[in-house]
Amino acid sequence: MKRTRILVVDDEEGLLEVVEDTLEDLPGLEIRLCSKSGEAAALLEEESFDLLISDIRMPGKDGIELLRIGKAVNPDLSVLMMTAFPSVESAVESMKLGATDYITKPFLPEDLKATVMRILEQRELKVANRFLRRQVEKQYRFRKMLGESPRMRELFALIQKVAAVDLDVLILGDTGTGKELVARSIHGASARAERPFVPVDCGAIPESLLESEFFGHEKGAFTGAAGRNIGLVELAEGGTFFLDEVAELPLPLQAKLLRLLQERRFRRLGGRKEIAVDLRILAATNRDLGKEVKAGRFREDLYFRLNVVELQIPSLRERKEDIPLLARHFLSEFSRDMGKGPKRLGPDVMEIFERYDWPGNVRQLQNVIKRLVALSEGEEIPVDLLPDEFALLGAVETSLEGASFFQSRKERIAEFEREYLASLLEKNGGDVSRSAQEAEIPRGTMYRLMKKHGIDPERFRHREG
């Protein structure tokens, strides 16, 4: 765990010892003592501290000047001023310059300890609030994973096992399968659950800003860097750093990430000192990293280092038995959010859902349900409210009855789709775009259905003329 670094500055050696003795029983502190203000100024510019405790009146540079130097380098530095000559002017000046508090000498050890504890608690809250503002990935609308299928039960069991062991994990899955939700589940079930979970979408941050966002920067590291900035890696101290869509990282940053994985140390941009960090790294991608490695777009050593444990999330089409459960969950959630009464899907809607391929997975199902709830007026949601990509699947109406109802309907619809598509393509000379337009379905849906039924438009083009 990263320790809180405190620099104590006073020209009285005895007082330095009193401060150290008073604070030494507080957990997680690293205390640095300095009796010369000039040396303290150099330390503030070269090293990273969380709290400066300084006397105001000292030979050479006084406490007010140290305050200015420390804040210029690190705007997040907390400062506690000490003085044996309290005055309204010095207090006002120090507070205007950013001091957190001041204490009058001589002081009781209990008062110093209580003041330092309060300052550090305020600092931790400030860092947490800033992290929340810097979140780059939207939060999921649901907080727990849902699934009753064998594939999901296997995944839940594996998450539980992986969470108990502090190893880096690679999470694989198509877009919309819930990779961040898996990462949050691992974090929540781990010993790091009470520490930060810091997600970053590697494809959402401009390449020119990635290194600074990841590792932070020092004052003057680049044009506009007016002070020290803490990066996302440092914010994840003690917790979990989640790299979503890790395959989007450019190669130069992949090299820096590899070093972080291997050594758990990094440098801020423009910095000279290495910073140790205690965190767990989870990474996710919807790409085949093996192919990315062969294509030279992803480092092989980073791939093997990330892939200590691999979790594969099944697509929704691989666990269609979970669709009714997920649909009911989203229906209830969105009906409540929109202030509507209870909703249910008509039987035809649910059947179409279970036959659809769901290229966008759970996220697509979530969005479709949200649309249906928003557009529906009655309690039962009819099939005609479905988006266009579902239109062909619901195009056949049948009145078959008996035990083989669903199987018979499935066969009838498949037969209709084959005959209808073949007829359209023959009529239009194999022109897929014209056929899709005439059928009033998206061209992508047309291609998917042709693939599903093994229909090659070329054979219809040969018949022209």
Coordinates of C-alpha atoms in Angstrom, one line a residue:
M1 CA 0.0 0.0 0.0
K2 CA 1.3 3.5 -0.9
R3 CA 2.3 5.4 2.2
T4 CA 1.3 9.1 2.9
R5 CA 4.4 11.2 2.7
I6 CA 4.8 14.1 5.1
L7 CA 7.6 16.7 5.1
V8 CA 8.1 18.5 8.4
V9 CA 10.2 21.7 8.3
D10 CA 11.4 23.7 11.4
D11 CA 14.7 25.2 12.4
E12 CA 14.3 23.8 15.9
E13 CA 15.6 20.2 16.0
G14 CA 13.8 19.5 19.2
L15 CA 10.4 20.4 17.7
L16 CA 11.0 18.2 14.7
E17 CA 11.5 15.3 17.1
V18 CA 8.3 16.2 18.9
V19 CA 6.3 16.1 15.7
E20 CA 7.8 12.8 14.6
D21 CA 7.1 11.2 18.0
T22 CA 3.5 12.5 17.9
L23 CA 2.7 11.2 14.5
E24 CA 4.7 8.0 14.3
D25 CA 1.9 5.8 15.7
L26 CA -0.5 6.9 12.9
P27 CA -0.7 4.1 10.3
G28 CA 0.7 4.4 6.7
L29 CA 2.9 7.5 7.2
E30 CA 6.4 8.2 5.9
I31 CA 7.8 11.3 7.7
R32 CA 10.7 13.3 6.4
L33 CA 12.3 15.9 8.8
C34 CA 14.2 18.9 7.6
S35 CA 15.8 21.7 9.7
K36 CA 16.9 23.9 6.7
S37 CA 14.3 25.7 4.6
G38 CA 16.5 25.8 1.6
E39 CA 16.9 22.0 1.5
A40 CA 13.1 21.7 2.1
A41 CA 12.5 23.9 -1.0
A42 CA 14.6 21.6 -3.1
L43 CA 12.8 18.5 -1.7
L44 CA 9.4 20.0 -2.6
E45 CA 10.5 20.6 -6.2
E46 CA 12.2 17.2 -6.6
E47 CA 10.0 14.8 -4.7
S48 CA 6.3 14.1 -4.1
F49 CA 4.7 14.8 -0.7
D50 CA 1.1 14.7 0.4
L51 CA 1.4 17.0 3.4
L52 CA 3.8 19.8 4.3
I53 CA 4.1 20.8 8.0
S54 CA 6.2 24.0 8.2
D55 CA 7.1 26.7 10.7
I56 CA 6.3 30.2 9.4
R57 CA 9.3 32.1 10.7
M58 CA 12.7 30.5 9.8
P59 CA 16.1 31.7 8.6
G60 CA 16.4 31.9 4.8
K61 CA 13.2 30.9 3.1
D62 CA 10.2 31.3 5.5
G63 CA 7.1 29.0 5.7
I64 CA 5.1 31.3 3.4
E65 CA 7.7 30.9 0.7
L66 CA 7.8 27.1 1.1
L67 CA 4.0 27.1 0.8
R68 CA 4.2 29.0 -2.5
I69 CA 6.9 26.6 -3.8
G70 CA 5.0 23.5 -2.8
K71 CA 1.7 24.7 -4.2
A72 CA 3.4 25.8 -7.5
V73 CA 4.8 22.3 -8.0
N74 CA 1.9 20.3 -6.6
P75 CA -1.5 22.1 -6.4
D76 CA -2.9 19.1 -4.4
L77 CA -0.3 19.5 -1.6
S78 CA -1.9 19.9 1.8
V79 CA -0.1 22.4 4.1
L80 CA -0.2 22.8 7.9
M81 CA 1.5 26.0 9.1
M82 CA 3.1 26.3 12.6
T83 CA 3.8 29.5 14.4
A84 CA 4.9 30.8 17.8
F85 CA 3.8 34.3 16.8
P86 CA 0.2 34.1 15.7
S87 CA -1.2 37.1 13.9
V88 CA -4.3 37.7 11.8
E89 CA -2.1 38.8 8.9
S90 CA 0.0 35.7 8.7
A91 CA -3.0 33.4 9.1
V92 CA -4.9 35.2 6.3
E93 CA -1.9 35.2 4.0
S94 CA -1.2 31.5 4.4
M95 CA -4.8 30.6 3.9
K96 CA -5.1 32.7 0.8
L97 CA -2.0 30.9 -0.6
G98 CA -3.7 27.6 0.0
A99 CA -2.7 26.4 3.4
T100 CA -5.1 23.9 4.8
D101 CA -4.8 25.0 8.5
Y102 CA -2.4 26.4 11.0
I103 CA -1.5 25.5 14.6
T104 CA 0.1 27.7 17.4
K105 CA 3.3 26.7 19.2
P106 CA 3.6 25.3 21.8
F107 CA 0.9 22.8 21.0
L108 CA -0.4 19.7 22.7
P109 CA 0.6 16.4 20.9
E110 CA -3.1 15.4 20.9
D111 CA -4.1 18.6 19.1
L112 CA -1.4 18.2 16.4
K113 CA -2.4 14.5 15.9
A114 CA -6.1 15.5 15.6
T115 CA -5.3 18.3 13.1
V116 CA -3.1 16.1 10.9
M117 CA -5.7 13.3 10.9
R118 CA -8.5 15.8 9.8
I119 CA -6.3 17.2 7.0
L120 CA -5.4 13.7 5.7
E121 CA -9.1 12.7 5.8
Q122 CA -10.1 15.8 3.9
R123 CA -7.3 15.1 1.4
E124 CA -8.5 11.6 0.8
L125 CA -12.1 12.8 0.2
K126 CA -10.9 15.5 -2.2
V127 CA -8.9 12.9 -4.3
A128 CA -11.9 10.5 -4.3
N129 CA -14.2 13.3 -5.5
R130 CA -11.8 14.4 -8.2
F131 CA -11.5 10.8 -9.4
L132 CA -15.3 10.6 -9.7
R133 CA -15.3 13.7 -11.9
R134 CA -12.6 12.2 -14.1
Q135 CA -14.4 8.9 -14.7
V136 CA -14.1 8.3 -18.5
E137 CA -16.5 5.4 -18.8
K138 CA -20.2 5.6 -18.3
Q139 CA -21.7 3.5 -15.5
Y140 CA -23.9 0.5 -16.2
R141 CA -27.5 0.9 -15.3
F142 CA -27.6 -2.4 -13.5
R143 CA -25.3 -3.2 -10.6
K144 CA -25.2 -7.0 -10.7
M145 CA -24.8 -9.6 -13.4
L146 CA -27.8 -11.6 -14.3
G147 CA -27.9 -15.1 -15.8
E148 CA -29.2 -18.6 -15.2
S149 CA -27.7 -20.4 -18.1
P150 CA -24.9 -23.0 -17.7
R151 CA -22.4 -20.6 -19.4
M152 CA -23.1 -17.8 -16.9
R153 CA -23.1 -20.1 -13.9
E154 CA -19.6 -21.2 -15.0
L155 CA -18.5 -17.6 -15.4
F156 CA -19.8 -16.6 -11.9
A157 CA -17.9 -19.5 -10.4
L158 CA -14.7 -18.5 -12.2
I159 CA -15.1 -14.9 -11.2
Q160 CA -15.3 -15.9 -7.6
K161 CA -12.1 -18.0 -7.9
V162 CA -10.2 -15.3 -9.7
A163 CA -11.3 -12.6 -7.2
A164 CA -9.8 -14.5 -4.3
V165 CA -6.3 -14.5 -5.9
D166 CA -4.5 -11.2 -6.5
L167 CA -3.6 -11.8 -10.2
D168 CA -3.9 -9.7 -13.3
V169 CA -6.8 -10.8 -15.5
L170 CA -7.6 -10.5 -19.2
I171 CA -11.4 -10.3 -20.0
L172 CA -12.5 -11.2 -23.5
G173 CA -15.9 -10.7 -25.0
D174 CA -17.9 -9.1 -27.8
T175 CA -19.1 -5.5 -27.6
G176 CA -21.9 -5.2 -25.1
T177 CA -21.4 -8.4 -23.2
G178 CA -20.5 -6.6 -20.0
K179 CA -16.7 -6.7 -19.7
E180 CA -16.6 -3.8 -17.2
L181 CA -19.4 -5.4 -15.2
V182 CA -17.2 -8.6 -14.9
A183 CA -14.2 -6.4 -13.9
R184 CA -16.3 -4.6 -11.2
S185 CA -17.5 -8.0 -10.0
I186 CA -13.9 -9.3 -9.6
H187 CA -13.0 -6.1 -7.7
G188 CA -16.1 -6.2 -5.5
A189 CA -15.4 -9.8 -4.5
S190 CA -11.7 -9.2 -3.9
A191 CA -9.7 -8.1 -0.8
R192 CA -9.3 -4.7 -2.6
A193 CA -13.1 -4.1 -2.6
E194 CA -12.9 -1.1 -0.2
R195 CA -10.2 0.6 -2.3
P196 CA -10.7 2.5 -5.7
F197 CA -11.9 0.9 -8.9
V198 CA -10.5 3.0 -11.7
P199 CA -11.8 2.3 -15.2
V200 CA -10.4 3.9 -18.3
D201 CA -11.6 3.4 -21.9
C202 CA -8.3 3.2 -23.9
G203 CA -10.1 4.1 -27.1
A204 CA -11.9 7.2 -25.7
I205 CA -8.8 9.3 -24.7
P206 CA -6.9 11.1 -27.5
E207 CA -3.5 9.5 -28.1
S208 CA -1.6 12.7 -27.2
L209 CA -3.2 12.8 -23.7
L210 CA -3.0 9.1 -22.9
E211 CA 0.4 9.1 -21.1
S212 CA -0.5 12.1 -19.0
E213 CA -3.9 10.7 -18.1
F214 CA -2.4 7.3 -17.2
F215 CA 0.7 8.4 -15.3
G216 CA 0.2 12.1 -14.5
H217 CA 2.7 14.8 -15.2
E218 CA 5.1 17.2 -13.5
K219 CA 5.1 21.0 -13.7
G220 CA 6.5 22.0 -17.1
A221 CA 6.3 18.6 -18.6
F222 CA 4.6 20.1 -21.7
T223 CA 3.1 23.4 -22.7
G224 CA 0.2 24.2 -20.3
A225 CA 1.4 21.9 -17.5
A226 CA 1.3 24.6 -14.8
G227 CA 1.6 22.1 -11.9
R228 CA 1.9 18.5 -10.9
N229 CA -1.1 16.3 -11.9
I230 CA -1.9 12.9 -10.5
G231 CA -2.7 10.2 -13.1
L232 CA -5.3 7.5 -13.1
V233 CA -2.7 4.8 -12.1
E234 CA -1.9 6.7 -8.9
L235 CA -5.6 7.2 -8.2
A236 CA -6.0 3.4 -8.2
E237 CA -3.5 3.0 -5.4
G238 CA -4.4 -0.1 -3.3
G239 CA -7.3 -0.9 -5.6
T240 CA -8.0 -2.0 -9.2
F241 CA -7.0 -0.4 -12.5
F242 CA -9.3 -1.5 -15.3
L243 CA -8.1 -1.0 -18.9
D244 CA -11.1 -1.4 -21.2
E245 CA -10.4 -2.0 -24.9
V246 CA -6.7 -2.4 -24.2
A247 CA -6.0 -3.3 -27.8
E248 CA -6.6 0.4 -28.7
L249 CA -3.4 1.5 -26.9
P250 CA -0.6 2.7 -29.2
L251 CA 2.6 0.8 -29.1
P252 CA 4.7 3.3 -27.2
L253 CA 2.2 3.3 -24.3
Q254 CA 2.1 -0.5 -24.4
A255 CA 5.8 -0.5 -23.5
K256 CA 5.2 1.7 -20.5
L257 CA 2.2 -0.4 -19.5
L258 CA 4.4 -3.6 -19.7
R259 CA 6.9 -2.0 -17.2
L260 CA 4.0 -1.1 -14.9
L261 CA 2.8 -4.7 -15.0
Q262 CA 6.2 -6.1 -14.4
E263 CA 7.6 -3.8 -11.7
R264 CA 4.5 -1.9 -10.3
R265 CA 6.6 1.3 -10.7
F266 CA 6.2 4.3 -13.1
R267 CA 7.3 7.8 -13.7
R268 CA 5.1 10.8 -14.2
L269 CA 5.5 12.6 -17.5
G270 CA 8.4 14.9 -17.1
G271 CA 9.4 13.3 -13.8
R272 CA 12.7 11.8 -12.8
K273 CA 11.7 9.8 -9.7
E274 CA 10.1 6.4 -9.9
I275 CA 6.9 5.9 -7.9
A276 CA 5.9 2.5 -6.5
V277 CA 2.2 1.6 -6.7
D278 CA 0.2 -1.2 -5.3
L279 CA -2.7 -2.2 -7.6
R280 CA -4.3 -5.0 -9.5
I281 CA -4.7 -4.6 -13.3
L282 CA -7.6 -6.0 -15.2
A283 CA -7.8 -5.6 -19.0
A284 CA -10.5 -6.2 -21.5
T285 CA -10.9 -6.3 -25.3
N286 CA -13.3 -7.4 -28.0
R287 CA -10.5 -8.2 -30.4
D288 CA -8.5 -11.3 -30.9
L289 CA -5.2 -10.3 -29.3
G290 CA -3.4 -13.3 -30.9
K291 CA -4.2 -11.8 -34.4
E292 CA -3.3 -8.3 -33.2
V293 CA 0.1 -9.6 -32.1
K294 CA 0.7 -11.3 -35.5
A295 CA -0.3 -8.1 -37.3
G296 CA 2.2 -6.1 -35.2
R297 CA -0.4 -3.9 -33.5
F298 CA 0.0 -5.4 -30.0
R299 CA 3.2 -6.4 -28.2
E300 CA 3.6 -10.1 -27.7
D301 CA 5.3 -9.7 -24.3
L302 CA 2.4 -7.5 -23.1
Y303 CA -0.1 -10.0 -24.3
F304 CA 1.5 -12.8 -22.3
R305 CA 1.9 -10.6 -19.3
L306 CA -1.7 -9.5 -19.3
N307 CA -3.0 -13.0 -19.9
V308 CA -2.2 -14.5 -16.5
V309 CA -5.8 -15.5 -16.2
E310 CA -8.3 -15.3 -19.1
L311 CA -12.1 -14.9 -18.7
Q312 CA -14.2 -15.4 -21.8
I313 CA -17.7 -13.8 -21.6
P314 CA -20.3 -15.6 -23.7
S315 CA -22.3 -13.6 -26.2
L316 CA -26.0 -13.2 -25.8
R317 CA -26.7 -15.6 -28.7
E318 CA -24.7 -18.3 -26.8
R319 CA -27.0 -18.0 -23.7
K320 CA -30.4 -17.2 -25.2
E321 CA -32.1 -18.9 -22.2
D322 CA -31.1 -15.8 -20.2
I323 CA -33.0 -13.4 -22.5
P324 CA -36.4 -13.7 -20.7
L325 CA -34.7 -13.0 -17.3
L326 CA -32.8 -10.0 -18.7
A327 CA -35.8 -8.7 -20.5
R328 CA -37.9 -8.8 -17.4
H329 CA -35.2 -7.0 -15.4
F330 CA -34.9 -4.2 -18.0
L331 CA -38.7 -3.9 -18.3
S332 CA -39.0 -3.4 -14.6
E333 CA -36.1 -1.0 -14.4
F334 CA -37.1 1.3 -17.3
S335 CA -40.8 1.2 -16.4
R336 CA -39.9 2.5 -12.9
D337 CA -37.5 5.1 -14.2
M338 CA -40.0 6.4 -16.7
G339 CA -42.9 6.4 -14.2
K340 CA -44.9 3.9 -16.2
G341 CA -47.0 1.0 -14.9
P342 CA -46.0 -2.6 -15.1
K343 CA -45.1 -3.8 -18.7
R344 CA -44.8 -7.2 -20.3
L345 CA -43.7 -8.4 -23.7
G346 CA -46.2 -10.0 -26.0
P347 CA -45.5 -13.7 -26.8
D348 CA -44.5 -12.9 -30.4
V349 CA -42.0 -10.3 -29.1
M350 CA -40.3 -12.7 -26.8
E351 CA -40.1 -15.4 -29.5
I352 CA -38.5 -13.0 -31.9
F353 CA -36.0 -12.0 -29.2
E354 CA -35.0 -15.6 -28.7
R355 CA -34.4 -16.1 -32.4
Y356 CA -32.5 -12.9 -33.0
D357 CA -28.7 -13.0 -33.1
W358 CA -28.1 -9.9 -30.9
P359 CA -24.9 -8.6 -32.5
G360 CA -24.8 -5.8 -29.8
N361 CA -25.4 -8.4 -27.0
V362 CA -26.8 -7.3 -23.6
R363 CA -26.3 -3.6 -24.3
Q364 CA -28.4 -3.9 -27.4
L365 CA -31.2 -5.8 -25.6
Q366 CA -31.1 -3.1 -22.9
N367 CA -31.5 -0.3 -25.5
V368 CA -34.3 -2.1 -27.3
I369 CA -36.2 -2.7 -24.1
K370 CA -35.8 1.0 -23.2
R371 CA -37.2 2.0 -26.6
L372 CA -40.2 -0.4 -26.2
V373 CA -41.1 0.9 -22.8
A374 CA -40.8 4.6 -24.0
L375 CA -43.1 4.0 -27.0
S376 CA -45.6 1.6 -25.5
E377 CA -49.0 2.8 -24.1
G378 CA -50.6 -0.3 -22.8
E379 CA -49.4 -3.0 -20.4
E380 CA -48.5 -5.5 -23.2
I381 CA -45.9 -4.4 -25.7
P382 CA -46.9 -5.4 -29.2
V383 CA -44.6 -6.7 -31.9
D384 CA -45.1 -3.7 -34.2
L385 CA -43.1 -1.5 -31.9
L386 CA -39.9 -3.5 -32.6
P387 CA -37.1 -1.7 -34.5
D388 CA -36.6 -2.3 -38.2
E389 CA -33.9 -5.0 -37.8
F390 CA -36.5 -7.3 -36.2
A391 CA -39.1 -6.6 -38.9
L392 CA -38.3 -9.6 -41.2
L393 CA -38.2 -12.0 -38.2
G394 CA -41.8 -11.0 -37.3
A395 CA -43.0 -10.8 -40.9
V396 CA -44.8 -14.2 -40.8
E397 CA -48.1 -14.6 -39.0
T398 CA -49.1 -18.2 -38.3
S399 CA -52.0 -19.8 -36.5
L400 CA -50.5 -23.3 -36.0
E401 CA -51.6 -25.0 -32.8
G402 CA -50.6 -28.1 -30.8
A403 CA -47.5 -29.4 -29.2
S404 CA -45.2 -28.6 -32.2
F405 CA -46.4 -25.0 -32.5
F406 CA -43.0 -23.3 -31.9
Q407 CA -40.9 -25.8 -33.9
S408 CA -43.4 -25.6 -36.8
R409 CA -43.5 -21.9 -36.7
K410 CA -39.7 -21.8 -36.7
E411 CA -39.5 -24.0 -39.8
R412 CA -42.2 -22.0 -41.6
I413 CA -40.4 -18.7 -41.0
A414 CA -37.1 -20.1 -42.1
E415 CA -38.7 -21.4 -45.3
F416 CA -40.4 -18.1 -45.9
E417 CA -37.1 -16.2 -45.3
R418 CA -35.3 -18.4 -47.9
E419 CA -38.0 -18.2 -50.5
Y420 CA -38.6 -14.5 -50.0
L421 CA -34.9 -13.5 -50.2
A422 CA -34.3 -15.7 -53.2
S423 CA -37.3 -14.3 -55.0
L424 CA -36.1 -10.7 -54.3
L425 CA -32.6 -11.3 -55.4
E426 CA -33.7 -13.0 -58.6
K427 CA -36.1 -10.2 -59.4
N428 CA -33.3 -7.6 -58.8
G429 CA -30.5 -9.5 -60.6
G430 CA -28.6 -10.2 -57.4
D431 CA -28.5 -6.5 -56.3
V432 CA -28.4 -6.7 -52.5
S433 CA -29.0 -3.0 -51.9
R434 CA -32.0 -2.8 -54.2
S435 CA -33.4 -6.0 -52.6
A436 CA -33.0 -4.7 -49.1
Q437 CA -34.6 -1.4 -50.0
E438 CA -37.6 -3.2 -51.6
A439 CA -37.9 -5.4 -48.5
E440 CA -37.7 -2.3 -46.3
I441 CA -35.0 -3.8 -44.1
P442 CA -31.4 -2.6 -43.4
R443 CA -28.8 -3.8 -45.8
G444 CA -26.8 -5.3 -42.9
T445 CA -29.8 -7.4 -42.0
M446 CA -30.1 -8.6 -45.6
Y447 CA -26.5 -9.8 -45.6
R448 CA -26.9 -11.5 -42.3
L449 CA -30.0 -13.4 -43.5
M450 CA -28.3 -14.4 -46.7
K451 CA -25.4 -15.8 -44.7
K452 CA -27.8 -17.6 -42.3
H453 CA -29.5 -19.4 -45.2
G454 CA -26.4 -19.9 -47.4
I455 CA -27.7 -17.6 -50.2
D456 CA -25.0 -16.3 -52.6
P457 CA -26.2 -13.2 -54.6
E458 CA -23.7 -14.1 -57.4
R459 CA -25.8 -17.0 -58.7
F460 CA -28.6 -14.6 -59.3
R461 CA -26.4 -12.1 -61.2
H462 CA -25.4 -14.9 -63.6
R463 CA -29.1 -15.3 -64.5
E464 CA -29.4 -11.7 -65.8
G465 CA -30.1 -11.4 -69.5

